[in-house]
Tab-separated table of C-alpha atoms in Angstrom:
chain	number	residue	atom	x	y	z
A	1	MET	CA	119.707	123.544	63.718
A	2	LYS	CA	116.823	122.546	65.562
A	3	THR	CA	115.729	120.773	62.265
A	4	LEU	CA	118.724	119.382	61.348
A	5	ALA	CA	119.002	117.648	64.932
A	6	ILE	CA	115.476	116.569	64.408
A	7	VAL	CA	116.268	115.133	61.144
A	8	LEU	CA	120.009	113.209	62.293
A	9	PHE	CA	118.130	111.945	65.569
A	10	VAL	CA	115.477	110.412	63.401
A	11	LEU	CA	117.882	109.055	60.910
A	12	MET	CA	120.007	107.757	63.511
A	13	TYR	CA	117.306	105.435	65.030
A	14	VAL	CA	116.244	104.534	61.710
A	15	LEU	CA	119.632	103.094	60.731
A	16	MET	CA	119.679	101.297	64.060
A	17	ILE	CA	116.698	99.437	63.880
A	18	SER	CA	117.320	98.208	59.979
A	19	LEU	CA	121.342	97.418	60.674
A	20	LYS	CA	122.765	94.623	62.506
A	21	SER	CA	123.147	95.463	66.509
A	22	LYS	CA	127.414	95.089	65.711
A	23	PHE	CA	126.824	98.187	63.795
A	24	ARG	CA	124.757	100.192	66.276
A	25	PRO	CA	127.518	101.868	68.315
A	26	PHE	CA	128.879	103.110	65.005
A	27	VAL	CA	126.189	104.580	64.026
A	28	ALA	CA	125.309	106.303	67.721
A	29	CYS	CA	129.027	107.384	67.523
A	30	GLY	CA	129.164	108.727	63.872
A	31	THR	CA	125.397	110.770	64.618
A	32	ALA	CA	127.523	111.923	67.960
A	33	LEU	CA	130.656	112.997	65.894
A	34	ILE	CA	128.166	115.175	63.411
A	35	PHE	CA	126.226	117.086	66.277
A	36	LEU	CA	130.170	118.293	67.552
A	37	ILE	CA	130.864	118.907	64.122
A	38	THR	CA	127.683	121.209	63.212
A	39	GLY	CA	127.744	122.505	66.587
A	40	ILE	CA	124.309	121.043	67.347
A	41	LEU	CA	126.338	120.143	70.990
A	42	PRO	CA	129.223	122.317	71.805
A	43	TRP	CA	132.438	120.430	72.105
A	44	LYS	CA	132.705	122.051	75.537
A	45	ASN	CA	129.338	120.191	76.558
A	46	LEU	CA	130.774	116.745	75.767
A	47	GLY	CA	131.946	115.606	78.867
A	48	SER	CA	128.457	117.203	80.786
A	49	VAL	CA	126.416	115.240	78.927
A	50	ILE	CA	128.095	111.466	78.674
A	51	ASP	CA	127.253	109.752	81.810
A	52	TRP	CA	130.389	108.868	83.186
A	53	ASN	CA	128.841	106.749	86.137
A	54	ILE	CA	127.085	104.271	83.958
A	55	LEU	CA	130.002	104.068	81.911
A	56	MET	CA	132.542	103.141	84.787
A	57	MET	CA	129.804	100.993	86.162
A	58	ILE	CA	130.071	98.888	83.221
A	59	PHE	CA	133.675	98.505	82.922
A	60	GLY	CA	134.071	97.551	86.441
A	61	THR	CA	131.429	95.426	86.357
A	62	VAL	CA	132.241	93.647	82.899
A	63	VAL	CA	135.697	92.603	84.178
A	64	ILE	CA	134.462	91.317	87.604
A	65	VAL	CA	132.075	89.193	85.489
A	66	ASP	CA	134.232	87.604	83.075
A	67	TYR	CA	136.342	86.479	86.094
A	68	PHE	CA	132.913	85.551	87.740
A	69	ILE	CA	132.294	83.232	84.545
A	70	GLN	CA	135.419	81.768	84.518
A	71	SER	CA	135.005	80.561	88.097
A	72	LYS	CA	132.168	78.617	87.431
A	73	MET	CA	130.053	79.998	89.868
A	74	PRO	CA	127.234	81.174	87.550
A	75	ASN	CA	126.692	77.230	86.749
A	76	LEU	CA	126.546	76.313	90.248
A	77	ILE	CA	123.749	79.096	91.138
A	78	ALA	CA	122.283	77.816	87.918
A	79	ASP	CA	122.111	74.385	88.920
A	80	LYS	CA	120.405	75.511	92.520
A	81	LEU	CA	117.795	77.072	89.960
A	82	LEU	CA	117.014	74.738	87.972
A	83	ASN	CA	116.249	72.313	90.667
A	84	ILE	CA	113.476	74.277	91.679
A	85	SER	CA	112.107	75.133	88.711
A	86	PRO	CA	109.737	72.330	86.866
A	87	ASN	CA	110.622	73.700	83.322
A	88	VAL	CA	112.670	76.060	80.984
A	89	MET	CA	109.131	78.825	81.506
A	90	MET	CA	109.436	78.523	85.159
A	91	VAL	CA	113.017	79.523	85.267
A	92	THR	CA	113.000	82.154	83.311
A	93	ILE	CA	110.151	84.095	85.163
A	94	ILE	CA	112.121	83.483	88.549
A	95	MET	CA	115.305	84.919	86.834
A	96	SER	CA	113.381	87.778	85.767
A	97	LEU	CA	111.699	88.379	88.855
A	98	PHE	CA	114.981	87.785	90.803
A	99	SER	CA	116.740	90.548	88.844
A	100	GLY	CA	113.834	92.602	89.443
A	101	ILE	CA	114.145	92.157	93.221
A	102	VAL	CA	118.116	93.168	92.504
A	103	SER	CA	117.320	96.277	90.702
A	104	ALA	CA	115.221	97.806	93.259
A	105	PHE	CA	118.659	98.577	95.310
A	106	ILE	CA	121.145	98.320	92.981
A	107	ASP	CA	121.447	100.378	89.649
A	108	ASN	CA	119.781	98.554	86.764
A	109	VAL	CA	122.822	98.165	84.735
A	110	ALA	CA	124.694	96.681	87.204
A	111	THR	CA	121.991	94.129	88.133
A	112	VAL	CA	121.921	93.189	84.288
A	113	TYR	CA	125.338	92.345	84.169
A	114	MET	CA	125.238	90.387	87.794
A	115	ILE	CA	122.260	88.343	86.700
A	116	ALA	CA	122.672	87.915	83.045
A	117	PRO	CA	125.906	85.630	83.428
A	118	VAL	CA	123.529	82.915	85.216
A	119	GLY	CA	120.916	83.258	83.121
A	120	LEU	CA	123.496	82.441	80.208
A	121	ALA	CA	124.677	79.695	82.226
A	122	ILE	CA	121.581	77.956	82.046
A	123	CYS	CA	120.693	78.527	78.854
A	124	LYS	CA	123.884	76.776	78.111
A	125	LYS	CA	123.091	73.827	80.584
A	126	LEU	CA	119.919	73.466	78.787
A	127	LYS	CA	121.009	73.670	74.804
A	128	ILE	CA	118.555	76.484	74.248
A	129	SER	CA	118.662	80.482	72.978
A	130	PRO	CA	118.999	82.553	75.871
A	131	VAL	CA	117.748	85.728	74.323
A	132	PRO	CA	114.084	85.571	75.835
A	133	MET	CA	115.733	84.954	79.413
A	134	ILE	CA	118.086	87.604	78.676
A	135	ILE	CA	115.589	90.119	77.476
A	136	SER	CA	113.214	89.062	80.481
A	137	ILE	CA	116.235	90.043	83.001
A	138	SER	CA	117.101	93.425	81.321
A	139	VAL	CA	113.280	94.670	81.193
A	140	SER	CA	112.805	93.400	84.883
A	141	SER	CA	115.872	95.423	86.078
A	142	ASN	CA	114.682	98.363	84.113
A	143	LEU	CA	111.402	98.196	85.259
A	144	GLN	CA	112.088	97.708	89.585
A	145	GLY	CA	114.427	100.463	89.447
A	146	ALA	CA	111.580	103.068	90.136
A	147	ALA	CA	110.563	101.366	93.181
A	148	THR	CA	112.746	102.832	95.543
A	149	LEU	CA	115.225	106.122	96.169
A	150	VAL	CA	118.211	104.206	95.266
A	151	GLY	CA	116.903	101.835	92.472
A	152	ASP	CA	117.610	104.403	89.220
A	153	THR	CA	118.588	108.090	88.680
A	154	THR	CA	115.130	109.263	87.787
A	155	SER	CA	114.159	107.771	91.320
A	156	ILE	CA	116.186	110.369	93.137
A	157	MET	CA	115.705	113.180	90.782
A	158	LEU	CA	111.821	112.458	91.776
A	159	ALA	CA	112.718	112.698	95.734
A	160	ALA	CA	114.547	115.812	95.250
A	161	LYS	CA	113.351	119.192	97.071
A	162	ASN	CA	112.194	121.158	93.937
A	163	ALA	CA	109.894	117.930	93.181
A	164	ALA	CA	108.286	115.590	95.333
A	165	ASP	CA	110.734	116.219	98.556
A	166	MET	CA	111.080	112.420	99.285
A	167	ASP	CA	113.257	110.333	101.840
A	168	PHE	CA	113.857	106.384	101.417
A	169	MET	CA	110.821	105.203	103.187
A	170	ASP	CA	108.617	107.582	101.397
A	171	PHE	CA	108.612	105.572	98.517
A	172	PHE	CA	107.125	102.798	100.485
A	173	TRP	CA	104.347	105.156	102.659
A	174	PHE	CA	103.628	108.486	101.613
A	175	HIS	CA	101.542	110.587	103.130
A	176	GLY	CA	99.375	107.730	104.807
A	177	ARG	CA	99.162	105.704	101.970
A	178	PRO	CA	100.820	103.040	100.449
A	179	GLY	CA	103.837	104.676	98.151
A	180	ILE	CA	105.029	104.556	94.882
A	181	PHE	CA	107.252	100.959	95.499
A	182	PHE	CA	103.736	99.433	95.826
A	183	ALA	CA	102.574	101.077	92.027
A	184	VAL	CA	105.743	99.565	90.672
A	185	GLU	CA	105.263	95.904	92.402
A	186	VAL	CA	101.629	96.067	90.716
A	187	GLY	CA	103.090	96.527	87.217
A	188	ALA	CA	105.764	93.742	87.898
A	189	LEU	CA	103.005	90.984	88.979
A	190	LEU	CA	101.286	91.587	86.003
A	191	THR	CA	103.938	91.232	83.700
A	192	VAL	CA	103.849	87.372	85.109
A	193	PRO	CA	101.053	86.309	83.070
A	194	ILE	CA	102.414	88.056	80.288
A	195	MET	CA	105.600	85.893	80.598
A	196	LEU	CA	103.217	82.923	80.663
A	197	ILE	CA	101.793	83.798	77.658
A	198	LEU	CA	105.035	84.523	75.774
A	199	PHE	CA	106.842	81.425	77.268
A	200	ARG	CA	104.068	78.992	76.969
A	201	LYS	CA	105.713	76.816	74.846
A	202	MET	CA	109.120	76.263	76.915
A	203	LYS	CA	107.569	73.294	79.099
A	204	ASP	CA	111.112	71.487	78.636
A	205	PRO	CA	111.635	70.052	81.796
A	206	VAL	CA	115.070	70.944	83.515
A	207	LYS	CA	117.382	69.314	86.227
A	208	GLY	CA	120.528	71.043	87.478
A	209	ASP	CA	123.387	68.294	87.823
A	210	GLU	CA	124.979	69.895	90.654
A	211	LYS	CA	128.773	68.706	89.359
A	212	THR	CA	129.774	72.137	89.402
A	213	VAL	CA	133.321	72.635	91.602
A	214	ILE	CA	134.373	76.003	92.519
A	215	LYS	CA	137.879	76.388	92.931
A	216	ASP	CA	138.300	80.062	92.748
A	217	TYR	CA	136.552	82.647	95.227
A	218	ILE	CA	137.773	85.673	94.662
A	219	PRO	CA	135.430	86.434	91.564
A	220	THR	CA	132.653	85.784	93.771
A	221	ILE	CA	134.096	87.869	96.594
A	222	SER	CA	134.679	90.358	94.384
A	223	MET	CA	130.902	90.291	93.038
A	224	ALA	CA	129.495	90.180	96.583
A	225	GLY	CA	131.590	93.542	97.769
A	226	HIS	CA	130.835	95.591	95.204
A	227	ILE	CA	127.210	94.791	95.706
A	228	ILE	CA	127.122	95.265	99.200
A	229	PHE	CA	129.250	98.724	98.506
A	230	LEU	CA	126.571	99.691	96.384
A	231	ILE	CA	123.702	99.226	98.604
A	232	ALA	CA	125.749	100.924	101.302
A	233	ALA	CA	126.413	103.731	99.385
A	234	SER	CA	122.720	104.344	98.245
A	235	PHE	CA	122.158	105.415	101.839
A	236	ILE	CA	124.988	108.224	101.946
A	237	PRO	CA	123.234	111.468	101.340
A	238	ASN	CA	124.686	114.256	98.702
A	239	LYS	CA	127.278	111.656	97.406
A	240	PRO	CA	129.187	112.692	94.146
A	241	GLU	CA	127.160	111.402	90.974
A	242	THR	CA	130.098	108.899	89.988
A	243	THR	CA	130.148	106.966	93.129
A	244	ASN	CA	128.818	103.718	91.649
A	245	GLY	CA	130.697	104.144	88.915
A	246	ILE	CA	133.877	104.287	91.254
A	247	ILE	CA	132.947	101.385	93.485
A	248	CYS	CA	132.259	99.397	90.951
A	249	LEU	CA	135.661	100.249	88.562
A	250	VAL	CA	137.572	99.919	92.318
A	251	TRP	CA	136.281	96.227	92.667
A	252	GLY	CA	136.713	95.687	88.997
A	253	ILE	CA	140.622	96.743	89.324
A	254	GLY	CA	140.837	95.128	92.393
A	255	CYS	CA	139.785	91.922	91.417
A	256	ILE	CA	142.315	91.838	88.405
A	257	VAL	CA	144.990	92.751	90.602
A	258	ALA	CA	143.972	90.048	93.249
A	259	GLU	CA	143.625	87.254	90.665
A	260	TYR	CA	146.997	88.294	89.026
A	261	ILE	CA	148.834	88.064	92.406
A	262	LYS	CA	146.784	84.698	92.697
A	263	THR	CA	147.491	82.936	89.458
A	264	LYS	CA	150.499	85.194	87.762
A	265	ASP	CA	148.794	84.508	84.529
A	266	LYS	CA	149.320	87.779	82.564
A	267	GLU	CA	147.618	86.015	79.454
A	268	THR	CA	144.128	85.515	81.032
A	269	MET	CA	144.356	89.539	82.285
A	270	ILE	CA	145.171	90.973	79.171
A	271	GLU	CA	142.356	88.212	77.790
A	272	ASN	CA	140.038	89.396	80.418
A	273	LEU	CA	140.665	93.185	79.674
A	274	LYS	CA	140.073	92.609	75.884
A	275	ASN	CA	136.734	91.046	76.297
A	276	VAL	CA	135.660	94.266	78.244
A	277	ASP	CA	132.268	95.142	76.189
A	278	TYR	CA	133.590	98.500	74.705
A	279	ALA	CA	131.016	97.938	71.842
A	280	THR	CA	128.378	98.822	74.568
A	281	ILE	CA	130.430	101.369	75.753
A	282	PHE	CA	130.772	103.819	72.887
A	283	LEU	CA	126.834	102.793	72.077
A	284	LEU	CA	125.940	104.560	75.317
A	285	ALA	CA	128.750	107.267	74.999
A	286	GLY	CA	127.220	108.019	71.332
A	287	LEU	CA	123.797	107.684	72.584
A	288	PHE	CA	124.360	110.323	75.588
A	289	THR	CA	125.739	113.008	73.018
A	290	VAL	CA	123.193	112.937	70.922
A	291	ILE	CA	120.556	112.759	73.433
A	292	GLY	CA	122.575	115.825	74.882
A	293	GLY	CA	122.522	117.662	71.744
A	294	ILE	CA	118.606	117.464	71.308
A	295	THR	CA	118.593	118.372	74.565
A	296	ASN	CA	120.732	121.619	74.297
A	297	GLN	CA	118.456	122.255	70.900
A	298	GLY	CA	115.594	122.526	73.593
A	299	ILE	CA	113.483	119.667	71.578
A	300	ILE	CA	113.250	117.791	74.840
A	301	LYS	CA	111.567	120.944	76.351
A	302	ASP	CA	109.419	121.267	73.469
A	303	ILE	CA	108.328	117.926	73.588
A	304	ALA	CA	107.361	118.349	77.595
A	305	GLY	CA	105.502	121.542	76.771
A	306	PHE	CA	103.702	119.923	74.036
A	307	ILE	CA	102.734	116.915	76.236
A	308	VAL	CA	101.408	119.575	78.997
A	309	GLU	CA	99.479	121.916	76.408
A	310	VAL	CA	97.807	119.009	75.060
A	311	GLY	CA	96.156	118.151	78.471
A	312	GLY	CA	94.975	121.450	78.866
A	313	ASN	CA	93.031	122.257	82.376
A	314	ASN	CA	91.418	118.063	82.623
A	315	TYR	CA	93.834	116.886	85.395
A	316	PHE	CA	92.945	113.322	84.489
A	317	LEU	CA	93.895	113.806	80.633
A	318	LEU	CA	96.895	115.470	81.716
A	319	TYR	CA	97.801	112.688	84.123
A	320	SER	CA	97.194	110.066	81.271
A	321	ILE	CA	99.239	112.507	78.323
A	322	ILE	CA	101.914	112.688	81.079
A	323	VAL	CA	102.287	108.858	81.656
A	324	TRP	CA	101.439	107.473	77.912
A	325	GLY	CA	103.669	110.308	76.341
A	326	SER	CA	106.614	109.826	78.600
A	327	VAL	CA	106.219	105.657	77.577
A	328	LEU	CA	106.489	106.747	73.809
A	329	VAL	CA	109.514	109.373	74.363
A	330	SER	CA	111.501	106.992	76.544
A	331	ALA	CA	111.167	104.092	74.264
A	332	PHE	CA	113.664	106.429	72.470
A	333	VAL	CA	114.950	109.118	74.741
A	334	ASP	CA	117.038	108.520	77.629
A	335	ASN	CA	114.809	108.932	80.380
A	336	ILE	CA	117.193	111.207	82.593
A	337	PRO	CA	117.019	114.434	80.274
A	338	TYR	CA	113.809	113.938	79.908
A	339	VAL	CA	112.338	113.277	83.533
A	340	ALA	CA	114.711	116.321	84.455
A	341	THR	CA	113.121	118.517	81.926
A	342	MET	CA	109.239	117.507	83.049
A	343	ILE	CA	109.716	117.686	86.797
A	344	PRO	CA	109.842	121.538	86.437
A	345	VAL	CA	107.314	122.032	84.085
A	346	VAL	CA	104.777	119.199	85.954
A	347	VAL	CA	105.324	121.141	89.278
A	348	GLY	CA	104.465	124.733	87.561
A	349	VAL	CA	101.634	123.220	85.817
A	350	THR	CA	100.143	121.801	89.298
A	351	GLN	CA	100.468	125.308	90.833
A	352	GLN	CA	98.833	126.924	88.389
A	353	MET	CA	95.891	124.178	88.513
A	354	GLY	CA	96.258	124.590	92.267
A	355	TYR	CA	96.868	120.617	92.572
A	356	LYS	CA	99.443	119.040	94.562
A	357	PRO	CA	102.498	117.503	92.071
A	358	TYR	CA	102.582	114.344	93.683
A	359	THR	CA	100.175	112.307	91.443
A	360	LEU	CA	101.364	113.796	87.991
A	361	LEU	CA	105.050	113.484	89.275
A	362	PHE	CA	104.571	109.945	90.064
A	363	GLY	CA	103.199	109.484	86.812
A	364	LEU	CA	106.037	110.688	84.994
A	365	LEU	CA	108.405	108.516	87.063
A	366	ILE	CA	105.945	105.280	85.872
A	367	GLY	CA	105.673	106.132	82.060
A	368	ALA	CA	109.487	107.282	81.945
A	369	THR	CA	111.114	104.367	83.467
A	370	LEU	CA	109.018	101.967	82.346
A	371	GLY	CA	108.712	102.975	78.410
A	372	GLY	CA	112.516	102.342	77.827
A	373	ASN	CA	111.312	98.606	77.732
A	374	ILE	CA	109.876	98.908	74.557
A	375	THR	CA	113.172	99.324	72.746
A	376	PRO	CA	116.765	97.502	72.565
A	377	VAL	CA	118.154	101.267	73.372
A	378	GLY	CA	115.656	102.713	75.529
A	379	ALA	CA	117.283	102.028	78.528
A	380	SER	CA	120.872	101.335	79.432
A	381	ALA	CA	120.311	98.217	81.624
A	382	ASN	CA	118.341	96.683	78.076
A	383	ILE	CA	121.583	97.758	75.858
A	384	ALA	CA	123.939	95.938	78.425
A	385	GLY	CA	121.629	92.663	77.806
A	386	THR	CA	121.761	93.167	74.262
A	387	GLY	CA	125.269	93.655	74.353
A	388	LEU	CA	126.411	90.269	76.638
A	389	LEU	CA	124.089	88.336	74.013
A	390	ARG	CA	126.138	89.644	71.025
A	391	LYS	CA	129.658	88.943	72.742
A	392	ALA	CA	127.605	85.288	73.317
A	393	GLY	CA	127.146	85.127	69.525
A	394	TYR	CA	122.906	86.024	69.555
A	395	GLU	CA	121.971	88.892	67.527
A	396	VAL	CA	119.134	90.840	68.576
A	397	LYS	CA	116.459	92.912	66.329
A	398	PHE	CA	114.695	95.707	67.483
A	399	LYS	CA	111.414	93.292	66.528
A	400	ASP	CA	112.528	90.374	68.486
A	401	PHE	CA	113.157	92.485	71.541
A	402	MET	CA	109.829	94.314	70.917
A	403	LYS	CA	108.044	90.776	71.066
A	404	ILE	CA	108.652	90.879	74.603
A	405	GLY	CA	109.497	94.447	75.443
A	406	LEU	CA	106.203	95.718	74.825
A	407	PRO	CA	103.719	93.657	76.070
A	408	PHE	CA	105.753	93.877	79.021
A	409	THR	CA	105.713	97.429	79.337
A	410	LEU	CA	102.208	97.684	78.642
A	411	ALA	CA	101.117	95.587	81.422
A	412	ALA	CA	103.596	97.043	83.988
A	413	VAL	CA	102.311	100.376	83.066
A	414	ILE	CA	98.642	100.227	82.828
A	415	GLY	CA	99.267	98.333	86.637
A	416	GLY	CA	101.372	101.619	87.396
A	417	TYR	CA	98.917	104.036	85.984
A	418	VAL	CA	95.765	102.458	87.414
A	419	TYR	CA	97.802	102.275	90.758
A	420	VAL	CA	98.647	105.991	91.160
A	421	TRP	CA	95.309	107.511	89.824
A	422	PHE	CA	93.573	105.669	92.747
A	423	VAL	CA	96.054	105.401	95.264
A	424	LEU	CA	98.043	108.329	94.924
A	425	ASN	CA	95.509	110.868	93.809
A	426	PHE	CA	96.627	113.788	96.127
């Protein structure tokens, strides 16, 4: 059964790489169905392996985003950004860094759906392809999710009592030293010269026309409202796992109801519900199921054990293998089950070696979170970004994504890798 799971998993990725993006949801869901029929994943486990929080966030946020785009507010924001940017290259870098800052405090999928419409509006005004900008927004969002306790699920797992036992401020200042937040920021800063190189030919001057008139502020209020609620909820301890999803879903439904009461426009409401990115939702549901299947078969645990075994008793070698092994694994496997499996392994190994677990745990976070930026299906934020591009009529191939994602990942991981070893080595 384990061999069959590995073969199907590899075949799924081969097909997703070779086929157009519109077929990826069918491949993922088809593989998931085979996993369930063959018993690789028992049917009774299906509900628990799917991340309903992420799916609810996508549905609720996308509904708001459609109304937000129709309100022309992204166009107005685009005008303001264009006025402070000398050329296309700089506006792309600004958008990328801005999405990273937001993502440090709000889930990275929600960040992509909030920031990407502005990027699309900018590119439409400039009559250029939005692919480089949206990919940059996606990978930057995924990167910065590891910076704070509330930025990503893996950060929450790292902070648990059975792991590093951290609170919100420990990410900034940990045991008398600058914390993991600064490791992520060093990595983020190193991505700037990478973007300067990647986008060096995008030197066309830009300027906002500032002629946009906003007549409907309900979507903007909904967008701002659910951001505020997401930030506020991040400070609530022991909250349900679906809290963020429920917030987005409620605000999304609230936006629909408020707009219908205001306009009585039933056709627009139906059209916006049809425009929800169901392809991305099914792609993620399929991937969650497949990852749940290989986790159920012990394959993730085998990978974790192999990584630790290769490292042996050499602490630096073990640290390096955990960081770069996690990068490789997370390029294809959702980092949540992987990190969940690796945390007790890392803690157990460090106890046997007589070390504190912090350095290896921080290395695990850096590698597992940033590694997802290599491929368009390695992180939920990347799937969301490429989904928005597909809706806008732009096909994103694996190789096109990796031209940006791979150098971005290498720069960010190297920065975090060096920082953790020299600053947070306990």
